[in-house]
Short mmCIF file of C-alpha atoms in Angstrom, two decimals:
data_model
loop_
_atom_site.label_atom_id
_atom_site.label_comp_id
_atom_site.label_asym_id
_atom_site.label_seq_id
_atom_site.Cartn_x
_atom_site.Cartn_y
_atom_site.Cartn_z
CA ALA A 15 11.01 20.80 -18.13
CA GLN A 16 9.22 19.82 -15.43
CA SER A 17 11.11 20.72 -11.54
CA VAL A 18 9.53 21.46 -8.52
CA THR A 19 10.88 23.98 -5.86
CA GLN A 20 10.23 24.12 -2.04
CA LEU A 21 11.31 27.69 -1.47
CA ASP A 22 11.91 26.72 2.70
CA SER A 23 15.09 24.76 2.84
CA GLN A 24 14.35 25.45 7.11
CA VAL A 25 10.74 25.51 8.68
CA PRO A 26 11.70 26.33 12.55
CA VAL A 27 8.08 26.59 14.22
CA PHE A 28 6.65 26.61 18.30
CA GLU A 29 4.67 23.59 19.17
CA GLU A 30 0.94 24.17 18.69
CA ALA A 31 1.50 26.64 16.15
CA PRO A 32 -0.25 26.94 12.40
CA VAL A 33 2.61 25.87 10.05
CA GLU A 34 3.12 26.06 5.88
CA LEU A 35 5.22 24.71 3.61
CA ARG A 36 5.35 25.65 0.21
CA CYS A 37 5.38 23.49 -2.74
CA ASN A 38 5.34 25.13 -6.66
CA TYR A 39 5.65 23.21 -9.73
CA SER A 40 6.53 23.44 -13.12
CA SER A 41 4.78 21.69 -15.94
CA SER A 42 3.17 22.08 -19.14
CA VAL A 43 1.17 19.08 -18.72
CA SER A 44 -0.84 17.42 -16.16
CA VAL A 45 0.79 16.50 -13.02
CA TYR A 46 -0.27 14.28 -9.74
CA LEU A 47 1.33 15.84 -6.90
CA PHE A 48 2.53 14.38 -3.27
CA TRP A 49 3.75 14.93 -0.26
CA TYR A 50 6.32 12.65 1.64
CA VAL A 51 7.93 12.80 5.21
CA GLN A 52 10.97 11.23 6.00
CA TYR A 53 11.95 11.43 9.92
CA PRO A 54 15.68 10.57 10.56
CA ASN A 55 17.25 7.37 9.71
CA GLN A 56 13.80 6.04 7.85
CA GLY A 57 12.72 6.30 4.09
CA LEU A 58 10.30 8.43 2.96
CA GLN A 59 6.18 7.59 3.93
CA LEU A 60 3.36 9.70 1.80
CA LEU A 61 1.61 12.12 3.99
CA LEU A 62 -1.04 13.02 0.95
CA LYS A 63 -1.81 12.83 -2.39
CA TYR A 64 -3.75 14.62 -5.59
CA LEU A 65 -5.00 12.82 -7.95
CA SER A 66 -8.03 14.71 -9.30
CA GLY A 67 -11.28 16.17 -7.91
CA SER A 68 -11.75 18.30 -4.88
CA THR A 69 -8.36 20.37 -4.54
CA LEU A 70 -8.53 20.45 -0.80
CA VAL A 71 -6.62 16.92 0.63
CA LYS A 72 -6.23 15.69 3.75
CA GLY A 73 -3.86 13.17 4.94
CA ILE A 74 -1.96 11.62 7.75
CA ASN A 75 -0.92 13.38 11.11
CA GLY A 76 -3.51 16.15 10.59
CA PHE A 77 -1.59 17.38 7.39
CA GLU A 78 -4.07 18.66 4.73
CA ALA A 79 -2.35 20.39 1.47
CA GLU A 80 -4.63 22.48 -1.76
CA PHE A 81 -3.76 22.02 -5.44
CA ASN A 82 -3.78 25.81 -6.80
CA LYS A 83 -3.46 24.95 -10.85
CA SER A 84 -3.63 28.64 -11.32
CA GLN A 85 -0.79 29.45 -9.28
CA THR A 86 0.93 25.77 -9.68
CA SER A 87 1.34 25.22 -5.95
CA PHE A 88 0.87 22.62 -3.87
CA HIS A 89 1.68 24.19 -0.26
CA LEU A 90 1.02 21.43 2.65
CA ARG A 91 -0.29 23.19 6.28
CA LYS A 92 -1.05 21.96 9.48
CA PRO A 93 -2.81 24.11 12.08
CA SER A 94 -0.93 22.61 15.33
CA VAL A 95 2.29 21.11 14.64
CA HIS A 96 4.12 18.70 17.49
CA ILE A 97 7.26 18.15 18.40
CA SER A 98 6.38 14.71 16.80
CA ASP A 99 6.43 16.61 13.32
CA THR A 100 10.04 17.45 13.23
CA ALA A 101 11.23 15.84 10.12
CA GLU A 102 12.14 16.62 6.74
CA TYR A 103 9.04 16.94 4.01
CA PHE A 104 9.27 16.47 0.61
CA CYS A 105 7.10 17.44 -2.49
CA ALA A 106 6.81 15.77 -5.65
CA VAL A 107 5.04 15.84 -8.50
CA SER A 108 4.31 12.50 -11.25
CA LEU A 109 4.38 13.41 -15.42
CA SER A 110 0.47 11.79 -16.51
CA GLY A 111 1.52 9.73 -18.38
CA THR A 112 4.62 8.50 -17.28
CA TYR A 113 6.34 6.78 -14.12
CA LYS A 114 8.90 9.53 -12.83
CA TYR A 115 8.35 11.19 -9.99
CA ILE A 116 10.22 14.35 -9.71
CA PHE A 117 10.70 15.06 -5.81
CA GLY A 118 11.73 18.94 -4.80
CA THR A 119 14.86 19.23 -2.50
CA GLY A 120 12.53 19.40 1.01
CA THR A 121 11.86 21.52 4.01
CA ARG A 122 13.09 20.74 7.09
CA LEU A 123 10.52 21.25 9.60
CA LYS A 124 11.52 21.67 13.35
CA VAL A 125 9.37 22.32 15.85
CA LEU A 126 10.19 23.68 18.99
CA ALA A 127 9.34 23.26 22.23
CA LYS B 21 3.18 -7.41 4.93
CA ALA B 22 6.97 -6.83 4.95
CA GLY B 23 7.88 -3.53 3.86
CA VAL B 24 11.01 -2.47 1.08
CA THR B 25 14.28 -4.29 1.86
CA GLN B 26 17.17 -2.54 1.33
CA THR B 27 21.08 -4.08 1.98
CA PRO B 28 23.64 -3.08 3.13
CA ARG B 29 22.24 -0.38 5.16
CA TYR B 30 25.53 0.86 5.80
CA LEU B 31 28.44 0.56 4.10
CA ILE B 32 32.24 2.03 3.25
CA LYS B 33 34.31 1.41 0.07
CA THR B 34 37.10 3.54 -0.96
CA ARG B 35 37.60 5.18 -4.47
CA GLY B 36 37.79 3.12 -7.72
CA GLN B 37 36.10 0.02 -6.06
CA GLN B 38 32.53 -0.72 -7.11
CA VAL B 39 29.45 -1.44 -5.23
CA THR B 40 26.41 -3.26 -5.63
CA LEU B 41 22.80 -2.36 -3.57
CA SER B 42 20.27 -4.50 -3.78
CA CYS B 43 16.28 -3.52 -3.02
CA SER B 44 13.48 -6.14 -2.23
CA PRO B 45 10.14 -4.84 -2.85
CA ILE B 46 6.99 -5.26 -1.10
CA SER B 47 5.22 -8.36 -2.18
CA GLY B 48 3.48 -8.00 -5.51
CA HIS B 49 5.27 -4.66 -6.40
CA ARG B 50 6.52 -5.18 -10.14
CA SER B 51 7.59 -1.37 -9.84
CA VAL B 52 11.41 -0.55 -8.63
CA SER B 53 13.03 2.90 -8.62
CA TRP B 54 16.10 3.63 -7.31
CA TYR B 55 17.05 7.59 -6.26
CA GLN B 56 20.06 8.91 -4.39
CA GLN B 57 19.72 11.28 -1.90
CA THR B 58 22.43 13.76 -0.83
CA PRO B 59 22.19 16.79 1.22
CA GLY B 60 20.61 20.01 -0.62
CA GLN B 61 20.51 17.87 -3.45
CA GLY B 62 16.81 16.25 -2.62
CA LEU B 63 16.31 13.05 -4.14
CA GLN B 64 17.29 12.70 -7.80
CA PHE B 65 16.24 9.68 -9.53
CA LEU B 66 18.27 7.07 -10.81
CA PHE B 67 15.72 4.84 -12.47
CA GLU B 68 12.73 2.50 -12.63
CA TYR B 69 12.36 -0.96 -13.42
CA PHE B 70 8.94 -2.87 -14.08
CA SER B 71 8.82 -6.50 -14.71
CA GLU B 72 12.62 -6.64 -15.90
CA THR B 73 12.97 -4.04 -17.94
CA GLN B 74 14.00 -0.57 -17.51
CA ARG B 75 11.25 2.06 -18.39
CA ASN B 76 12.54 5.23 -17.06
CA LYS B 77 16.17 6.52 -16.79
CA GLY B 78 17.66 9.97 -14.16
CA ASN B 79 20.63 11.69 -15.81
CA PHE B 80 23.21 10.00 -14.17
CA PRO B 81 26.54 8.52 -16.06
CA GLY B 82 26.93 5.19 -16.83
CA ARG B 83 28.71 4.01 -14.30
CA PHE B 84 25.33 3.98 -12.57
CA SER B 85 23.24 0.59 -14.02
CA GLY B 86 21.13 -1.92 -11.90
CA ARG B 87 18.39 -4.42 -13.11
CA GLN B 88 15.70 -6.01 -11.69
CA PHE B 89 15.26 -10.07 -11.60
CA SER B 90 12.18 -12.29 -12.55
CA ASN B 91 10.72 -11.72 -8.45
CA SER B 92 11.05 -7.84 -8.76
CA ARG B 93 14.00 -8.12 -6.42
CA SER B 94 15.96 -4.85 -7.79
CA GLU B 95 20.21 -4.50 -7.64
CA MET B 96 21.50 -1.14 -8.62
CA ASN B 97 25.62 -1.07 -9.16
CA VAL B 98 28.10 1.61 -9.41
CA SER B 99 31.28 1.40 -10.52
CA THR B 100 34.47 3.82 -10.34
CA LEU B 101 33.18 4.83 -7.31
CA GLU B 102 34.12 8.86 -6.99
CA LEU B 103 34.36 10.81 -3.63
CA GLY B 104 30.49 12.47 -4.40
CA ASP B 105 29.16 9.36 -4.89
CA SER B 106 28.60 9.30 -1.22
CA ALA B 107 24.91 8.97 0.02
CA LEU B 108 21.62 7.47 0.63
CA TYR B 109 20.39 5.46 -1.99
CA LEU B 110 16.24 4.34 -1.84
CA CYS B 111 14.60 2.21 -3.42
CA ALA B 112 10.89 2.39 -3.72
CA SER B 113 8.44 0.12 -4.80
CA SER B 114 5.11 0.24 -6.17
CA LEU B 115 1.68 -1.22 -7.77
CA ALA B 116 2.35 0.38 -11.19
CA GLY B 117 0.96 -1.21 -13.80
CA ASP B 118 1.15 -1.29 -17.82
CA ARG B 119 -0.57 2.15 -17.71
CA THR B 120 -0.09 5.60 -15.75
CA ASN B 121 1.18 5.21 -12.09
CA THR B 122 -0.68 7.26 -10.03
CA GLY B 123 0.10 5.93 -6.53
CA GLU B 124 2.10 5.72 -3.70
CA LEU B 125 6.09 5.16 -3.72
CA PHE B 126 6.90 2.83 -0.52
CA PHE B 127 10.21 3.62 0.26
CA GLY B 128 13.17 1.47 1.73
CA GLU B 129 14.93 2.66 4.96
CA GLY B 130 18.19 3.42 2.53
CA SER B 131 21.31 1.95 1.91
CA ARG B 132 24.08 4.82 3.14
CA LEU B 133 27.34 4.36 1.02
CA THR B 134 29.95 6.48 2.20
CA VAL B 135 32.97 6.88 -0.55
CA LEU B 136 36.16 7.69 1.07
#
């Protein structure tokens, strides 16, 4: 069965410091990979996605992620975070050939002044 | 272009009652999916509809049901509410066609259900 693991439930980081949010997945078939962000009292919005091609994907708000097939990972990074990046981040996979998304349990990023 | 609209935004029900939640997708989006979000559990997939047909279903009991209308609007219903049904219910629409959906999900702001 396919699954998505976000090992860190909470990540505190100081403003202007770099951050990495980890995501690992398990699947025996091809997948598409996504990162979504959820601000308080809002729905989710797409940060970036990997469908094929270059394994380094750039998204909105200065975020990027790297697809590592051998390690089945899709970690999200930002070189310098801002207070406004405080939110919950979800990693998701969509199985190639299906219409179903599997989400991780989320990582709450708290940016400290 | 209007986003995904969910109504109501907040509601309180008591155990045993039933509830109906509504979702209007972005114009032109034919795929609508529903998720249950609870603290610590992340988003759990409920079901997905495309052109009035349920294409995918998650592992939820039969008390959870849904439907989609010809204008792509969707409703989900939960009958015989339990305390554990308290959650944020998110609807998402996409441009998924008849083949693999590789696109983005556009989420509404959710309907927060509290069961007392």
